[in-house]
Tab-separated table of C-alpha atoms in Angstrom:
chain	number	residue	atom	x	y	z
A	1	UNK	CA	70.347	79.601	124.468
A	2	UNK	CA	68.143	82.283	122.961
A	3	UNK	CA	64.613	82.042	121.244
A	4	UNK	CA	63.363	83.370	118.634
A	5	UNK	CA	59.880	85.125	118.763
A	6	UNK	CA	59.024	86.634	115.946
A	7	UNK	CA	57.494	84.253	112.874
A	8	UNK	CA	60.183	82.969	110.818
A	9	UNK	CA	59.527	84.552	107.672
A	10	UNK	CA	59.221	88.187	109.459
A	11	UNK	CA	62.631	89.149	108.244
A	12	UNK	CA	61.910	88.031	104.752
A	13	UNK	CA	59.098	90.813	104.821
A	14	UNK	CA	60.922	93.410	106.259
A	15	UNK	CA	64.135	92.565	103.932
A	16	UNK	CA	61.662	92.459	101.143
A	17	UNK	CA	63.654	89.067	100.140
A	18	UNK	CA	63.353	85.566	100.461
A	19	UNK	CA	66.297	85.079	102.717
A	20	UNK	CA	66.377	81.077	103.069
A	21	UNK	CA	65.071	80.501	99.610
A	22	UNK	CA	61.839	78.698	100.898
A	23	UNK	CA	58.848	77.895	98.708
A	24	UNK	CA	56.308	79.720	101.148
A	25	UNK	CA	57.762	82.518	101.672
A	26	UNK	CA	55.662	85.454	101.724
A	27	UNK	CA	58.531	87.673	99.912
A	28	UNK	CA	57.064	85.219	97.098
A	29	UNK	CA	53.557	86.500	97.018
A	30	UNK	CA	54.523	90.134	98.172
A	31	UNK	CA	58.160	91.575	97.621
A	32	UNK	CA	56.630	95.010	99.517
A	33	UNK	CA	57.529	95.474	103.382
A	34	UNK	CA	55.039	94.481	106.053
A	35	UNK	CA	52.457	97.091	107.423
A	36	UNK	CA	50.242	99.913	105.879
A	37	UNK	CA	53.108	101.564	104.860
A	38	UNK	CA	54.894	99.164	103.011
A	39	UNK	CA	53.871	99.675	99.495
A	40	UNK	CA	55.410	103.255	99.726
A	41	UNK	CA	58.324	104.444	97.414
A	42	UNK	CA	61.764	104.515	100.110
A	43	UNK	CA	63.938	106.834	100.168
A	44	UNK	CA	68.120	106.299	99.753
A	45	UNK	CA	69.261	104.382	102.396
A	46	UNK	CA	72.270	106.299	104.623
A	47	UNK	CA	75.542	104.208	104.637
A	48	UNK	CA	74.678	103.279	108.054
A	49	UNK	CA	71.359	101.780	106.910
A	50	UNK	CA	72.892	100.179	104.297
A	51	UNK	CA	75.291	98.722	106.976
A	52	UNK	CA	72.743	98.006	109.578
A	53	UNK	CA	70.505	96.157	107.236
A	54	UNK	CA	73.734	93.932	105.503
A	55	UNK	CA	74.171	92.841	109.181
A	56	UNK	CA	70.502	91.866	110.199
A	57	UNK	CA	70.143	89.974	107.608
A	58	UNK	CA	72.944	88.348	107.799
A	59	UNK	CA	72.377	87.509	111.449
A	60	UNK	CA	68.847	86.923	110.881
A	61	UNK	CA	69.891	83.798	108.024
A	62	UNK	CA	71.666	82.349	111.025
A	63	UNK	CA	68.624	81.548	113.099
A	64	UNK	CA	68.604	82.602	116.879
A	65	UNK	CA	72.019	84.018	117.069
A	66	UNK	CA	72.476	87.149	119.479
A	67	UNK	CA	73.852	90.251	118.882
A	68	UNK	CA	76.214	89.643	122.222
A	69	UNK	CA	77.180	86.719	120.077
A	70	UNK	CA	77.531	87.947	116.680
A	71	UNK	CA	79.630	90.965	117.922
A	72	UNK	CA	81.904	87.952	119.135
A	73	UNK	CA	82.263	86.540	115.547
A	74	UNK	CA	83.163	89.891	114.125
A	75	UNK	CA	85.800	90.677	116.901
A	76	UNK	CA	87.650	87.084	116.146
A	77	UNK	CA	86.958	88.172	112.207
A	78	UNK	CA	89.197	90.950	112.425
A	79	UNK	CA	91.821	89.344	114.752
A	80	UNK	CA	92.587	86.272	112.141
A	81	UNK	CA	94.661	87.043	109.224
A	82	UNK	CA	93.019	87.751	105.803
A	83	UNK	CA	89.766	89.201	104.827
A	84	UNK	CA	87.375	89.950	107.566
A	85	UNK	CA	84.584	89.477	106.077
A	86	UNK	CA	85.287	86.331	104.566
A	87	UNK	CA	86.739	85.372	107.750
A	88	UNK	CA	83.005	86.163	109.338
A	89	UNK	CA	81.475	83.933	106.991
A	90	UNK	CA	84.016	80.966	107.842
A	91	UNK	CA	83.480	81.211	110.934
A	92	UNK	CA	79.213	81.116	110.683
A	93	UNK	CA	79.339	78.155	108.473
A	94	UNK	CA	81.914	76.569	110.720
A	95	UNK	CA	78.663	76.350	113.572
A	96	UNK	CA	77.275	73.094	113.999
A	97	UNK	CA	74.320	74.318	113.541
A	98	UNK	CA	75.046	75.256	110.083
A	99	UNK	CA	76.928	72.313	108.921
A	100	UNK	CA	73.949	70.196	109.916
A	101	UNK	CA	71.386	72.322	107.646
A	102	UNK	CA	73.727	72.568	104.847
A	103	UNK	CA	74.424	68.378	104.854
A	104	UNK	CA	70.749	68.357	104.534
A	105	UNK	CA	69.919	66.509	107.794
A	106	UNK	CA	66.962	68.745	108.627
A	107	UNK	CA	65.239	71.344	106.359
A	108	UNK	CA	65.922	74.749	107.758
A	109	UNK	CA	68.486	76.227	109.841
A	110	UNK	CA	65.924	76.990	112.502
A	111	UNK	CA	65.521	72.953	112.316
A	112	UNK	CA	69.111	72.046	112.222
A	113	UNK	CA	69.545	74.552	115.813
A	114	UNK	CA	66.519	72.834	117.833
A	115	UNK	CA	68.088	69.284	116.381
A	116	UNK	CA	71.320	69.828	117.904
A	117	UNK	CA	69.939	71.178	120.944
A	118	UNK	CA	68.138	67.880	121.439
A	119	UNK	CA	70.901	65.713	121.163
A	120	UNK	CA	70.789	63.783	117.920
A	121	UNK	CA	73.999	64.977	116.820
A	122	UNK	CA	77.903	63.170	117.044
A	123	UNK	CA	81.282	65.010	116.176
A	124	UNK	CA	83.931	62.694	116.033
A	125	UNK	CA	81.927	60.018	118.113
A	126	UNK	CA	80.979	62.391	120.910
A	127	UNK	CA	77.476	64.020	121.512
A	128	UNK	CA	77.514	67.848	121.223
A	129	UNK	CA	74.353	69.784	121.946
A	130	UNK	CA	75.795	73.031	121.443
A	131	UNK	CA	74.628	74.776	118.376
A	132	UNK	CA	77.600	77.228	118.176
A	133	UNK	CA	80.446	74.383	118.433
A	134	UNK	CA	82.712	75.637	115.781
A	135	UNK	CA	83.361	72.702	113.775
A	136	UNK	CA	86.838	72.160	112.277
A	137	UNK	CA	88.018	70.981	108.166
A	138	UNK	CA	87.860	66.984	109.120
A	139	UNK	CA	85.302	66.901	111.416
A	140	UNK	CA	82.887	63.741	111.241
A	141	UNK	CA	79.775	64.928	111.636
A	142	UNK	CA	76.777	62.543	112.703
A	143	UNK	CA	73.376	62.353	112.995
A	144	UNK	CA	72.496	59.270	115.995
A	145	UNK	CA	71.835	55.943	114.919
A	146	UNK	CA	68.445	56.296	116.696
A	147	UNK	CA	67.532	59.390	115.434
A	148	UNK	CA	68.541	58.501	111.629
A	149	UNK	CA	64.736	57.396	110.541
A	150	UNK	CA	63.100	60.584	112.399
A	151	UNK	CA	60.649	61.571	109.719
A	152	UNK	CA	62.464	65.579	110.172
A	153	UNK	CA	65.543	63.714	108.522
A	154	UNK	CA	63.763	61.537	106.178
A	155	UNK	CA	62.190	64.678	104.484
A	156	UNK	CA	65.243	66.894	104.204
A	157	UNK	CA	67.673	64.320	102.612
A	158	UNK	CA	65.562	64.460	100.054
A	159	UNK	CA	64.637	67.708	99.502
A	160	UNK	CA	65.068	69.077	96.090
A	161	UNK	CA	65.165	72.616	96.237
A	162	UNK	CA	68.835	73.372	97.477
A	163	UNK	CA	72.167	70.909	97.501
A	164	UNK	CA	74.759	70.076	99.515
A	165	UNK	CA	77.721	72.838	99.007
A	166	UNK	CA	81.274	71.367	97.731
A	167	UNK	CA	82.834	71.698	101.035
A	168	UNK	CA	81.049	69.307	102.852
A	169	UNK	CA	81.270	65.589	101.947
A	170	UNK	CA	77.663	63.892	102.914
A	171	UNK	CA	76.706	60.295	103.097
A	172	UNK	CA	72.888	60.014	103.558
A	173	UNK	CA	73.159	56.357	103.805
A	174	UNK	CA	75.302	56.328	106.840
A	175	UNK	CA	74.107	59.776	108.278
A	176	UNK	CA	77.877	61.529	108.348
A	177	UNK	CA	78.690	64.284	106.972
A	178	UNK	CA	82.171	66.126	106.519
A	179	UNK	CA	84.067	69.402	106.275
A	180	UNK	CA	86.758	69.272	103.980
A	181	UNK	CA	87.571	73.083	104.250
A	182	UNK	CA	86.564	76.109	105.612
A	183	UNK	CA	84.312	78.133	102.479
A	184	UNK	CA	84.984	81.287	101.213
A	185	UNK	CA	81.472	83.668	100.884
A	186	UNK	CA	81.678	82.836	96.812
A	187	UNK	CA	81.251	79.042	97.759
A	188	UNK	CA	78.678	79.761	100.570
A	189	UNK	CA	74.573	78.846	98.870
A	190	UNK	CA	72.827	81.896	100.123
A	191	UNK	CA	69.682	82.303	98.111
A	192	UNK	CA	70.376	85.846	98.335
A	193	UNK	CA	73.414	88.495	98.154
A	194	UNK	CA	75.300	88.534	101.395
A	195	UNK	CA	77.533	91.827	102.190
A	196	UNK	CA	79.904	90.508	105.109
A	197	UNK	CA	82.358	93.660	104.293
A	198	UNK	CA	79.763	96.149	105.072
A	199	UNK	CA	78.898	94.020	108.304
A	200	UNK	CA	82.656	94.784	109.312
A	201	UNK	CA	82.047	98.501	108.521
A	202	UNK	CA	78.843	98.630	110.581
A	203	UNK	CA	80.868	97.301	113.697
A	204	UNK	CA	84.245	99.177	113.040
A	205	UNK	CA	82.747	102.491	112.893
């Protein structure tokens, strides 16, 4: 397991976005980079900037996954048939992690990561504490009977400011949730643009 340092909202400064679509983000109050230096004009970004960027932030969205791991994603991107990078993004929204954060059971997916890590979580009747169990289309997902009324839970079913995605069937009164397919990047709710292709180009080069 790897932890994550740096504040939170750190890569919404230096992406000059707000990545997660949170109300506090700073990106809200100042869309300029972090530092003295970051009211300054920039210059065109190389390809490989371009590149290098598309993939931070698109690791960064992801919470505390390492480059060891994402490098791991990409390789089994390219090997399955199709599109790579919409086979990258099946694969990150295929994480537990992920599918517990967009069925709303906690609020962020730095959250969703630290409550599967603890435990409260059931696929298919079995406990999995593993953040990066690749979850497959019919899945039951399940947040623990004891852990249902945990105020963290409470708080994010009801949560107005983003919805559950159409490929994942939720039932907030039981607590289950369920993959019905694995999304392409057009169904995926990122708050902001996501370049997958140019992720593939930044490793293939």
């Amino acid at each position: 397991m790897s932890k994550r340092i740096q504040a939170k909202h750190k890569l919404d400064r230096r992406m000059g976005q707000n990545i997660w679509g949170r109300p506090k983000s700073p990106v809200n109050r100042r869309e300029y980079g972090p530092g003295q230096h970051g009211q300054r004009r920039k210059g065109k970004m190389s390809d490989f900037g371009t590149q290098l960027r598309a993939k931070q932030k698109l690791k960064g969205y992801y919470g505390n996954i390492t480059e060891k791991q994402f490098r791991r994603y990409y390789a089994e991107a390219i090997r399955l048939r199709g599109d790579s990078g919409e086979n990258l993004i099946g694969l990150l929204e295929r994480r537990l992690d992920a599918v517990v954060y967009r069925a709303k059971f906690v609020a962020t997916p730095f959250a969703a990561r630290q409550f599967v890590n603890h435990g409260h979580i059931k696929v298919n009747g079995r406990r999995v504490n593993i953040p990066s169990f690749l979850v497959k289309p019919g899945d039951v997902i399940e947040v623990k009977e004891a852990s249902r009324q945990l105020e963290i839970v409470v708080v994010a079913s009801q949560l107005a400011e983003r919805d559950v995605p159409d490929y994942i069937e939720v039932d907030h009164q039981k607590m289950t949730a369920r993959v019905t397919r694995v999304p392409g990047l057009g169904e995926v709710p990122y708050a902001v643009q996501m370049e997958p292709n140019l992720v593939i180009e930044f490793y293939s080069r």
